[in-house]
XYZ file of C-alpha atoms in Angstrom:
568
model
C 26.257 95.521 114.262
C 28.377 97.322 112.024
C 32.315 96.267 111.131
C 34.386 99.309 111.214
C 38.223 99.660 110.378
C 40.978 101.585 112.261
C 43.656 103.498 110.294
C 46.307 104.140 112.880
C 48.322 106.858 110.429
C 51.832 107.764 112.012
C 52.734 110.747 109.550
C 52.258 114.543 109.816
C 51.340 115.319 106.452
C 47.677 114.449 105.892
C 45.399 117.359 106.510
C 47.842 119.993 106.995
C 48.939 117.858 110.587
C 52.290 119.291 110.245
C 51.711 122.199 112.223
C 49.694 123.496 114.924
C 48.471 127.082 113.853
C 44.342 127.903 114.212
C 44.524 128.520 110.235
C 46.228 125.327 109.315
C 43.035 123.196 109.299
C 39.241 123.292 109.890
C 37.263 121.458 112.570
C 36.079 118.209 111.262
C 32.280 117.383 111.650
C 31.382 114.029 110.635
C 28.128 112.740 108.583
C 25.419 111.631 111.158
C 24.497 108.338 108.765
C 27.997 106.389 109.177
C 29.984 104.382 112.259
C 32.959 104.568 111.676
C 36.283 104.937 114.345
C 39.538 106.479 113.063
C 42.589 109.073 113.473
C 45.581 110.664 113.395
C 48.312 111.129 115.314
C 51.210 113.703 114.441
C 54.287 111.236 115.942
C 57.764 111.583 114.028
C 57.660 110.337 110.667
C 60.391 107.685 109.536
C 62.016 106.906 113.292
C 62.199 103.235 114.497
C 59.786 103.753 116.791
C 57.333 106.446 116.898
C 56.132 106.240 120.379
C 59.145 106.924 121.871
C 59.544 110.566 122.276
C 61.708 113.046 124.315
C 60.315 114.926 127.039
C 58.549 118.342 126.516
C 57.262 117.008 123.001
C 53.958 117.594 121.429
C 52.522 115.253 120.023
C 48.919 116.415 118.072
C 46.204 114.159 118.015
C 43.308 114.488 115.805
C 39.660 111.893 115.943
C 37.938 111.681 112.402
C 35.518 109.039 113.675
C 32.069 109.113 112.083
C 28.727 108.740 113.594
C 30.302 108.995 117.578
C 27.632 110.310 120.364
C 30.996 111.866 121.564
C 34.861 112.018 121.559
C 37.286 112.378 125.049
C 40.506 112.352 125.257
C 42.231 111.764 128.378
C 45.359 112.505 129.993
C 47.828 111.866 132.717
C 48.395 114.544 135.823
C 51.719 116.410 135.047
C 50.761 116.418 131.080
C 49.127 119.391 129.609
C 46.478 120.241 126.684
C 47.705 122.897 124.368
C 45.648 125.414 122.828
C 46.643 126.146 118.637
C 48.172 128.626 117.419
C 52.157 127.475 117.781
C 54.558 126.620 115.304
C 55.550 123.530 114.640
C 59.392 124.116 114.880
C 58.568 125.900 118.647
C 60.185 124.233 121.526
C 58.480 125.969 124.590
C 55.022 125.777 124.655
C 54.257 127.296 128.004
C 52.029 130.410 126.386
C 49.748 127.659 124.711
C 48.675 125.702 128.093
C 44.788 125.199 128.260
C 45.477 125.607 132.505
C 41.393 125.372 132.431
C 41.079 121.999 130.486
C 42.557 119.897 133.117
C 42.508 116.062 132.292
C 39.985 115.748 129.722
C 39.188 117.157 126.133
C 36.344 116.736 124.362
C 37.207 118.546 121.251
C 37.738 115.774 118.093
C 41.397 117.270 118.311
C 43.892 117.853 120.799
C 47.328 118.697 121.415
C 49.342 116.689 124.284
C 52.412 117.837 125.561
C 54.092 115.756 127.542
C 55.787 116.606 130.548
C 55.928 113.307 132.504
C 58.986 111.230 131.822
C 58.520 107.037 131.900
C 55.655 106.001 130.413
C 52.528 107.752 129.642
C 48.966 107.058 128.545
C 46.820 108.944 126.129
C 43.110 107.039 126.440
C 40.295 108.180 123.435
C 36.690 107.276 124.594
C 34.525 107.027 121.446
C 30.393 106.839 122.077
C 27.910 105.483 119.348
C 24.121 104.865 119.391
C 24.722 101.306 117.869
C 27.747 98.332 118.673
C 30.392 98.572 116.488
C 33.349 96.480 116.136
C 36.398 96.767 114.827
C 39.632 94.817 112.885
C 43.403 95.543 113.643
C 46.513 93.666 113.485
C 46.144 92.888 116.960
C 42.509 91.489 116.603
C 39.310 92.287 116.863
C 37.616 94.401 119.797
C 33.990 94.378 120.246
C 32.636 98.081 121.809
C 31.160 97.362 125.504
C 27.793 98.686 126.573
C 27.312 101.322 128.943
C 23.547 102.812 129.512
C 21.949 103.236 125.958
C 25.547 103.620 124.287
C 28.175 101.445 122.786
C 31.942 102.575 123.712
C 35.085 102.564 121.808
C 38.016 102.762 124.694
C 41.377 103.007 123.323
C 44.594 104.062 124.669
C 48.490 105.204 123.351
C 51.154 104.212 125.600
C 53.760 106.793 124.907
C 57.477 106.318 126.387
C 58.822 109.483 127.455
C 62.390 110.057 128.127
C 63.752 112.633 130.291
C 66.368 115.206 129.457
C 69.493 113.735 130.308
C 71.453 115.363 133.475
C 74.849 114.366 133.413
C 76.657 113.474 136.920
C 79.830 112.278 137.132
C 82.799 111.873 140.123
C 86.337 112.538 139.264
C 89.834 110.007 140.899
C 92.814 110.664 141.846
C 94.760 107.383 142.596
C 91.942 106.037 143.400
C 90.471 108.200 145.620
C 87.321 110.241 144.252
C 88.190 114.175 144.794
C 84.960 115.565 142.356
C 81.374 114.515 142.403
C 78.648 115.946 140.551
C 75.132 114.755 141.234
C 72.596 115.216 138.297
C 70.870 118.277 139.731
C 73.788 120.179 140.502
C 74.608 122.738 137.681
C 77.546 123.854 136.738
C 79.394 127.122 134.920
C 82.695 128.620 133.667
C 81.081 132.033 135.402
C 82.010 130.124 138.964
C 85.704 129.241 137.548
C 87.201 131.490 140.478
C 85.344 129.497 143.018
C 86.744 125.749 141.524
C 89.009 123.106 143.732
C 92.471 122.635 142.340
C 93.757 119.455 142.465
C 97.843 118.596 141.750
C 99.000 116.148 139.772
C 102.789 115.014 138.332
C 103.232 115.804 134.610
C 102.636 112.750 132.806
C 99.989 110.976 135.362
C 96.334 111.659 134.813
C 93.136 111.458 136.862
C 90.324 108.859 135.874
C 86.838 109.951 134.889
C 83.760 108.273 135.347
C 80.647 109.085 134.362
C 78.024 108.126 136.856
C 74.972 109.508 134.537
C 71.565 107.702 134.326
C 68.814 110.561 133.967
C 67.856 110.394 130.658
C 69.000 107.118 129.859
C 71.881 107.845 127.974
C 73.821 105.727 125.861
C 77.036 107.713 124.700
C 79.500 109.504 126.823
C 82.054 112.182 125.399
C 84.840 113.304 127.541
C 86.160 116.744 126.087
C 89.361 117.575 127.998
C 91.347 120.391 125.360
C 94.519 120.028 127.652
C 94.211 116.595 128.337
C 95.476 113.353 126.558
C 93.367 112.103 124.785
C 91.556 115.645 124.272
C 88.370 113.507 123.451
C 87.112 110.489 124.187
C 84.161 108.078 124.350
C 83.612 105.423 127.369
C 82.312 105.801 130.650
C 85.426 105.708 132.439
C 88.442 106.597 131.169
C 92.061 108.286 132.231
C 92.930 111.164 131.423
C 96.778 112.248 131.456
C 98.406 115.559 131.476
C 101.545 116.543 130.643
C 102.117 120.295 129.570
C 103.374 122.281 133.598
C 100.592 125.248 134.133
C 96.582 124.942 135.680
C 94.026 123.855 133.370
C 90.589 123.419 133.326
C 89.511 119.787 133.458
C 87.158 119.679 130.858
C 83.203 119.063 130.589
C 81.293 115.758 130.243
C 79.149 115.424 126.994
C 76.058 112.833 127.361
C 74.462 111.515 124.422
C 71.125 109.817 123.338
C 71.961 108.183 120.243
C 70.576 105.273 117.547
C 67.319 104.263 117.687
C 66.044 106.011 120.860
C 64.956 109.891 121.049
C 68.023 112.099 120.254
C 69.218 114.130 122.886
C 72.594 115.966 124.008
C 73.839 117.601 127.070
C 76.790 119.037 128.463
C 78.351 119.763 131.809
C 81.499 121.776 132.632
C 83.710 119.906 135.154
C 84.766 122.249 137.867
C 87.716 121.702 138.727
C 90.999 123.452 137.813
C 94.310 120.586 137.569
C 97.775 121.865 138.688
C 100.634 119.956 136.504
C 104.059 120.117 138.311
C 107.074 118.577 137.706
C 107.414 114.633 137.741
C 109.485 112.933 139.954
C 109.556 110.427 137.400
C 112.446 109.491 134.556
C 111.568 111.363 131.238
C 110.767 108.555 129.255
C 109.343 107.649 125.823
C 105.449 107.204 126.170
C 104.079 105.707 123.384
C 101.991 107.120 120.316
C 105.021 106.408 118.268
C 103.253 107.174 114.490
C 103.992 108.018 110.477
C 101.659 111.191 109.577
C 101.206 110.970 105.752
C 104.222 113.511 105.113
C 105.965 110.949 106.360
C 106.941 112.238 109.514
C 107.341 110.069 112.703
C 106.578 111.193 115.788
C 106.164 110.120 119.471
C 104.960 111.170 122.962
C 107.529 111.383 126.201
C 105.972 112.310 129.381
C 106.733 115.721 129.854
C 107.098 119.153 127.794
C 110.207 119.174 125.257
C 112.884 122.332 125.918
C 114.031 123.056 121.804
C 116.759 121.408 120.801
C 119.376 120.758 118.159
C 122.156 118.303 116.822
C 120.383 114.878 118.433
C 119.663 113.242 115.350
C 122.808 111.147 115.179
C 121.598 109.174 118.608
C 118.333 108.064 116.886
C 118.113 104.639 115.174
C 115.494 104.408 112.776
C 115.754 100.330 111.009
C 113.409 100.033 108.092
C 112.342 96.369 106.805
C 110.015 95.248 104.245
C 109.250 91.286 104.108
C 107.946 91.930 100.437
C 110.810 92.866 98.806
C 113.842 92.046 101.149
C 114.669 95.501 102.230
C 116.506 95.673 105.209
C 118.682 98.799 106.116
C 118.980 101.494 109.328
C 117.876 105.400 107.481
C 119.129 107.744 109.049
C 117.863 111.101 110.231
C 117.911 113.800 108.643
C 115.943 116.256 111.528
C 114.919 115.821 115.009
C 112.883 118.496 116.323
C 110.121 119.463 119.258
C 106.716 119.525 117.474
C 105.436 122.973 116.867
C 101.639 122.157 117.720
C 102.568 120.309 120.927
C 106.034 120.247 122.986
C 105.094 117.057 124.295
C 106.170 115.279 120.717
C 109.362 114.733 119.356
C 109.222 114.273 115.647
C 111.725 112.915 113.119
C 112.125 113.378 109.546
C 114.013 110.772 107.612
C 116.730 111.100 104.889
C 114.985 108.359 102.454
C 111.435 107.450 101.482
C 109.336 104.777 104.046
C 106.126 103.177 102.726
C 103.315 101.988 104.420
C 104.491 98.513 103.710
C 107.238 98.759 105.568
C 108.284 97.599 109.191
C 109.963 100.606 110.915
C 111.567 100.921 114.873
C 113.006 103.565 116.359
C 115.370 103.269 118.872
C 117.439 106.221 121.277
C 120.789 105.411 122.948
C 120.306 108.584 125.760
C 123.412 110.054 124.816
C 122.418 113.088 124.047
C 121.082 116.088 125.683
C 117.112 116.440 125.181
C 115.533 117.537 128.184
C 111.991 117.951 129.893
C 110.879 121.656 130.986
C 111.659 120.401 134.107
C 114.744 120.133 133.206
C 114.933 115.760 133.312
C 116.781 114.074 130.959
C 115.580 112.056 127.923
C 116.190 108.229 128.772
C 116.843 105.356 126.135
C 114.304 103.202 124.566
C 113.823 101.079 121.727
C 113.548 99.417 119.252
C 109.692 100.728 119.503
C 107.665 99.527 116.191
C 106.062 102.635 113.863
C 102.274 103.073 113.324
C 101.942 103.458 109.900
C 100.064 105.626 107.838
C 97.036 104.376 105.517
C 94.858 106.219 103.862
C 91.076 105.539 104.039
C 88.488 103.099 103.082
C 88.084 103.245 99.663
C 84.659 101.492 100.124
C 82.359 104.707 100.251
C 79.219 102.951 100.650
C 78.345 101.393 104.501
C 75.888 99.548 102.806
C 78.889 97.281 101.808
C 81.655 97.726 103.998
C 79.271 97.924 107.381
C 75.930 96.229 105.728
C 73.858 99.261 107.301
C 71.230 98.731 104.736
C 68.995 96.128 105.131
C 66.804 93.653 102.696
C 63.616 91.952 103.396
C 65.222 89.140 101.183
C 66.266 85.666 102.996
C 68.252 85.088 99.795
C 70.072 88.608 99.767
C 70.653 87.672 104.016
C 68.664 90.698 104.604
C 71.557 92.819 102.989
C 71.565 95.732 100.566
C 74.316 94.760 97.635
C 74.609 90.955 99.201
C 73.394 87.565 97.679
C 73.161 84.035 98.961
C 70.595 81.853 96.932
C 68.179 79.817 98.670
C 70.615 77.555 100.175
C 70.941 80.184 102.757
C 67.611 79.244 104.045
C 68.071 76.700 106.564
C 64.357 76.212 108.033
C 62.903 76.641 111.397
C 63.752 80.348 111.011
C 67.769 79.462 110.546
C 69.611 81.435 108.271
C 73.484 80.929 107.503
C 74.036 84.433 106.903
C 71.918 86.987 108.263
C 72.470 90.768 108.731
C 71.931 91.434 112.449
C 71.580 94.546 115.199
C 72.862 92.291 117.510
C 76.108 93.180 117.481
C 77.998 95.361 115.304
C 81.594 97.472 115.593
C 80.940 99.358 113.298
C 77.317 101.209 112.575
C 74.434 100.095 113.973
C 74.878 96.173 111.685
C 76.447 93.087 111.019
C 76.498 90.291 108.835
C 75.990 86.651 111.185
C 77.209 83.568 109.654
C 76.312 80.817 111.595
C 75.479 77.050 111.341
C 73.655 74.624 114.094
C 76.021 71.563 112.725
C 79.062 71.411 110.559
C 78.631 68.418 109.355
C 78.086 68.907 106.678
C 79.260 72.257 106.087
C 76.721 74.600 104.925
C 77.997 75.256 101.175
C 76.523 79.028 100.583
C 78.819 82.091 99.307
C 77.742 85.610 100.567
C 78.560 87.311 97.821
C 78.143 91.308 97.114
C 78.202 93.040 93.861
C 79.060 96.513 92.550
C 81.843 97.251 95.324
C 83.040 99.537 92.492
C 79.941 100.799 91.155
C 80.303 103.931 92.510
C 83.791 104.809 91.305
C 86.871 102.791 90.165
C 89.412 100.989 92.818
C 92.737 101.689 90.874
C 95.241 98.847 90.398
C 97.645 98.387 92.988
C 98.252 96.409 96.803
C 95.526 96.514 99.202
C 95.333 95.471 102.238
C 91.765 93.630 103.214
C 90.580 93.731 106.706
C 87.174 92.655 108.882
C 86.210 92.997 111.932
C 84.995 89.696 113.649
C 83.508 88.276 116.908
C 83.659 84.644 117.134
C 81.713 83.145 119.679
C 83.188 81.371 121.995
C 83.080 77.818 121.194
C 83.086 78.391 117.896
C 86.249 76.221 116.255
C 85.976 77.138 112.645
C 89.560 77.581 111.471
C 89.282 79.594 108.428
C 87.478 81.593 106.176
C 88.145 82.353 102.160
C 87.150 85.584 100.021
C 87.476 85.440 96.123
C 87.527 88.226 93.776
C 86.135 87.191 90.258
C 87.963 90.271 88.491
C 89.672 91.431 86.824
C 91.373 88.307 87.525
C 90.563 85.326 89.494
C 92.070 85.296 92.964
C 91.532 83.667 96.612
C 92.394 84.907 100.179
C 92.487 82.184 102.920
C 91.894 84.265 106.706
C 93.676 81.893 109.092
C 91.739 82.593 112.527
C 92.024 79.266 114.256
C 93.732 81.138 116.926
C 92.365 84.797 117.440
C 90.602 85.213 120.545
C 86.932 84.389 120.996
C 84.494 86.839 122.720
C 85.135 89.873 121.580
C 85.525 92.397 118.132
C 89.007 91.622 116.621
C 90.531 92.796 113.729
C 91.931 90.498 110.374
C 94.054 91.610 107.692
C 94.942 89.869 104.371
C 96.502 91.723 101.182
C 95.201 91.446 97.516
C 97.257 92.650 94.169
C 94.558 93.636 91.562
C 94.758 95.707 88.418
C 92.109 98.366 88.023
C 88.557 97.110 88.595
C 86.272 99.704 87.017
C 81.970 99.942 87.523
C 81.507 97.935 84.263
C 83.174 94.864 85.544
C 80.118 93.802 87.669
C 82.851 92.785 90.357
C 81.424 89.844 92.502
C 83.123 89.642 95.691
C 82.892 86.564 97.764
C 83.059 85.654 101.607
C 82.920 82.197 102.673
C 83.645 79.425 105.230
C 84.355 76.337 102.953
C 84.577 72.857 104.460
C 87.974 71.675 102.871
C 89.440 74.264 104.789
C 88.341 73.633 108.139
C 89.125 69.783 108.452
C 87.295 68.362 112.072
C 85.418 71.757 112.718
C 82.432 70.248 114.208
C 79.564 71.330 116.322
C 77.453 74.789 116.266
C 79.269 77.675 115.000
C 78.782 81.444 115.251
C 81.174 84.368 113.827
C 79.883 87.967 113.413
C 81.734 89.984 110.709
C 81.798 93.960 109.993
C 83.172 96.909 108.466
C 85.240 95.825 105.505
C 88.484 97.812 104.232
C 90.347 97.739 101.132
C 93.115 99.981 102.610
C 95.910 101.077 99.726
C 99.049 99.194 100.594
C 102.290 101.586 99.302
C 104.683 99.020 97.856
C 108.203 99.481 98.414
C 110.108 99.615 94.576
């Protein structure tokens, strides 16, 4: 008996396996004196997992296994052989179709495609004169005897997935006016032909998309005359508020992550009437500070131009840092120019994004709706501010999307624990996770079976400057957390080491468990360059979290250092 070894090589770059034309490579004809089992198959280098592949794909396999009687490979019915001579970047392969080979190929190499979604087996029968054996990481498989030959039977499970086919069913109030099975297909050529439904200005119609061919995980609602325009989710409302017919939009479903990447779209064929509303004109929320400093806000229902309002606006500006307390007054009030359904107002003095701003409307003046309603009062309604972005480039930090093999880095790029972090029995007290994340595909879990006593380990990352400088000023900090439920811990400390010493204390004794929330703290710093080494610190820490006891679990993500504009 001989001991052979399998090489199972997932790449498409040894032998000139990277494409699939007759001059690439030459037949291979082993020596007659060796056993030995091997090959090659040409699946998608660096992917999570290899073996998952979209439908249509080919996937080449090639047997380099010395001393075999004879090679087979073996199919599924609805998957084809291909004959060479394609590209490797083709996409249709039916002109390369061996019609004639049927389910079985003796050739050393072969070419699968694979039309069959779900899964799907390739099987390699292998024939020697003598019994061979052979090691892999799942064991060791002894050849069985048939007649006066030893056999080698292996198989490739392959999962296919199918193109996605989006379906969905439109609602109005409740009542579904639109459905659109998978099969049906759809086209802005048969726009003439579409239903029309009607609808108020400022009330909406609720999608929902009803897709499962393909297994999708993403859905992208694309509605240009909508509001939102886009969105994610699988059901969602859309409003509408401009008067006129408009399209309704299309339906974008999305493969996405780890699994075969695949897109498709659907038009949605129906055409949506906006008339007037019956309804008050009214303020309707998306009250916001664009970084010019503008403030602007949606009503529910087109704007007619206007002039000479600004005096019945009340814009009150505070700012708990300094003491600032004072009404600004307007200096315009106008319709915005890239959509009538926003009023916008520019002030007569400086606001910073430190600053708590209202606005409030006393509906004594004349602004009216293209349906000719009048604007009613509201307020005080609070101002989103404006902040610029993360000034954390790297995800690796802020979203810990790169991972470690190291328990004592918890399985983070740029993070350290120590050994402490090592808890035994496979327990780590922080550990970068897939489980859940709100940002990116990764977390950071912090967890601990018992807190008593409180595990004393600091997770802390270094270099959050090494790529470029964070410039001295007010920042505000923020994570995103999901605290288990039954999880009591009380608070949570970060420390920055420079360019001076300081401590933040996160009070979240009472933020809701269950679900991804969002913390903010602030931090003053002067500038904190790449040769600083900065050593940033997160921890739980036991004298802060008096009779915490029990398991605990917390999830956090996506850190911000957000510049805070501080009011002179």
């Amino acid at each position: 008996m001989k001991n052979i070894n399998i090489y199972l090589i997932i790449c498409l770059i040894l032998l000139g396996f990277t494409s699939c034309e007759e001059k690439e490579y030459a037949d291979f004809t082993a020596p007659d004196e060796l056993s030995d089992v091997s090959w090659l198959i040409g699946t998608e280098p660096f992917v999570n997992d290899p073996f998952s592949i979209n439908v249509d794909t080919q996937v080449p396999f090639l047997d380099l296994s010395q001393g075999a009687i004879s090679h087979e490979w073996i199919i599924e019915e609805g998957n084809k052989f291909l004959k060479t001579g394609f590209k490797s970047q083709d996409s249709i392969f039916d002109d390369f179709i061996m019609e004639d080979a049927g389910l079985s190929l003796t050739n050393p190499k072969a070419f699968v495609l694979f039309k069959n979604s779900g899964i799907n087996k390739v099987r390699l029968l292998n024939k020697f004169k003598e019994k061979v054996t052979y090691k892999s990481s799942e064991g060791i498989l002894e050849a069985h005897q048939e007649g006066d030959f030893w056999v080698i039977d292996t198989t490739f499970t392959f999962d296919v997935y199918a193109k996605i086919k989006p379906a969905f069913s439109i609602f109005q109030e409740g009542n579904e006016i639109l459905n659109v099975t998978s099969d049906e297909e759809t086209s802005l050529e048969d726009e003439a032909s579409w239903p029309t439904v009607e609808i108020e200005a400022a009330t909406g119609l609720t999608y929902v998309d009803n897709t499962t061919v393909g297994r999708p995980n993403g859905t992208t609602w694309i509605i240009p005359d909508g509001v939102p325009s886009q969105i994610g989710g699988i059901e969602r409302e859309i409003k509408f508020f401009k008067l006129g017919t408009f399209n309704a939009g299309a339906i974008r479903s999305l493969r996405l992550n780890e699994l075969p990447r695949y897109t498709a779209e659907k038009v949605i064929p129906l055409k949506v009437k906006v008339v007037q509303s019956s309804q008050p004109f009214q303020f309707d929320g998306a009250l916001s500070e664009d970084e010019n400093e503008v403030i602007r806000f949606r009503v529910n229902g087109e704007l007619v131009p206007f002039t000479g309002e600004e005096s019945n606006f009340t814009v009150n500006v505070t700012n708990a840092l300094t003491g600032f307390n004072q009404n600004i007054p307007v200096a315009s009030a106008r319709v915005s120019e890239e959509n009538a359904i926003f009023l916008e107002l520019v002030l007569s003095a400086p606001i910073y994004n430190s600053d708590v701003v209202t606005v409030s409307y006393n509906g004594n003046g004349s602004i009216l709706s293209a349906d000719e309603r009048i604007l009613q009062a509201f307020g005080p309604e609070t101002v989103a501010m404006h902040f610029a972005g993360n000034i954390i480039p790297e995800k690796a930090h802020a979203s810990f999307e790169e991972p470690s093999g190291a328990a004592n880095r918890a399985f983070a790029l740029n993070y350290f624990t120590g050994n402490n972090n090592i808890l035994g029995g496979g327990n780590f007290v922080f550990e970068r996770n897939t489980e859940r994340a709100s940002d990116g595909m990764a977390s950071m879990k912090w967890s601990t079976p018992a807190s008593n006593p409180f595990p004393n380990v600091n997770l802390w990352s270094f270099g959050l400057a090494r790529i470029a400088s964070i410039p001295a000023g007010t920042y505000l900090l923020s994570y995103d957390l999901f605290i288990e439920p039954g999880t009591t811990l009380k608070t949570f400390r970060t420390e920055f080491n420079q360019p001076a010493f300081s401590r933040q204390i996160w009070d979240i004794e009472n933020e809701p468990r269950g679900e991804w929330i969002t913390v903010k703290n602030t931090v003053t710093t002067n500038e904190i360059t790449p040769g600083m080494n900065l050593r940033f610190t997160f921890r739980p820490h036991a004298d802060e979290n008096p009779g915490v006891t029990g398991a605990q679990v917390m999830y956090i993500d996506n850190l911000q250092f957000i510049e805070l504009e501080v009011r002179p």
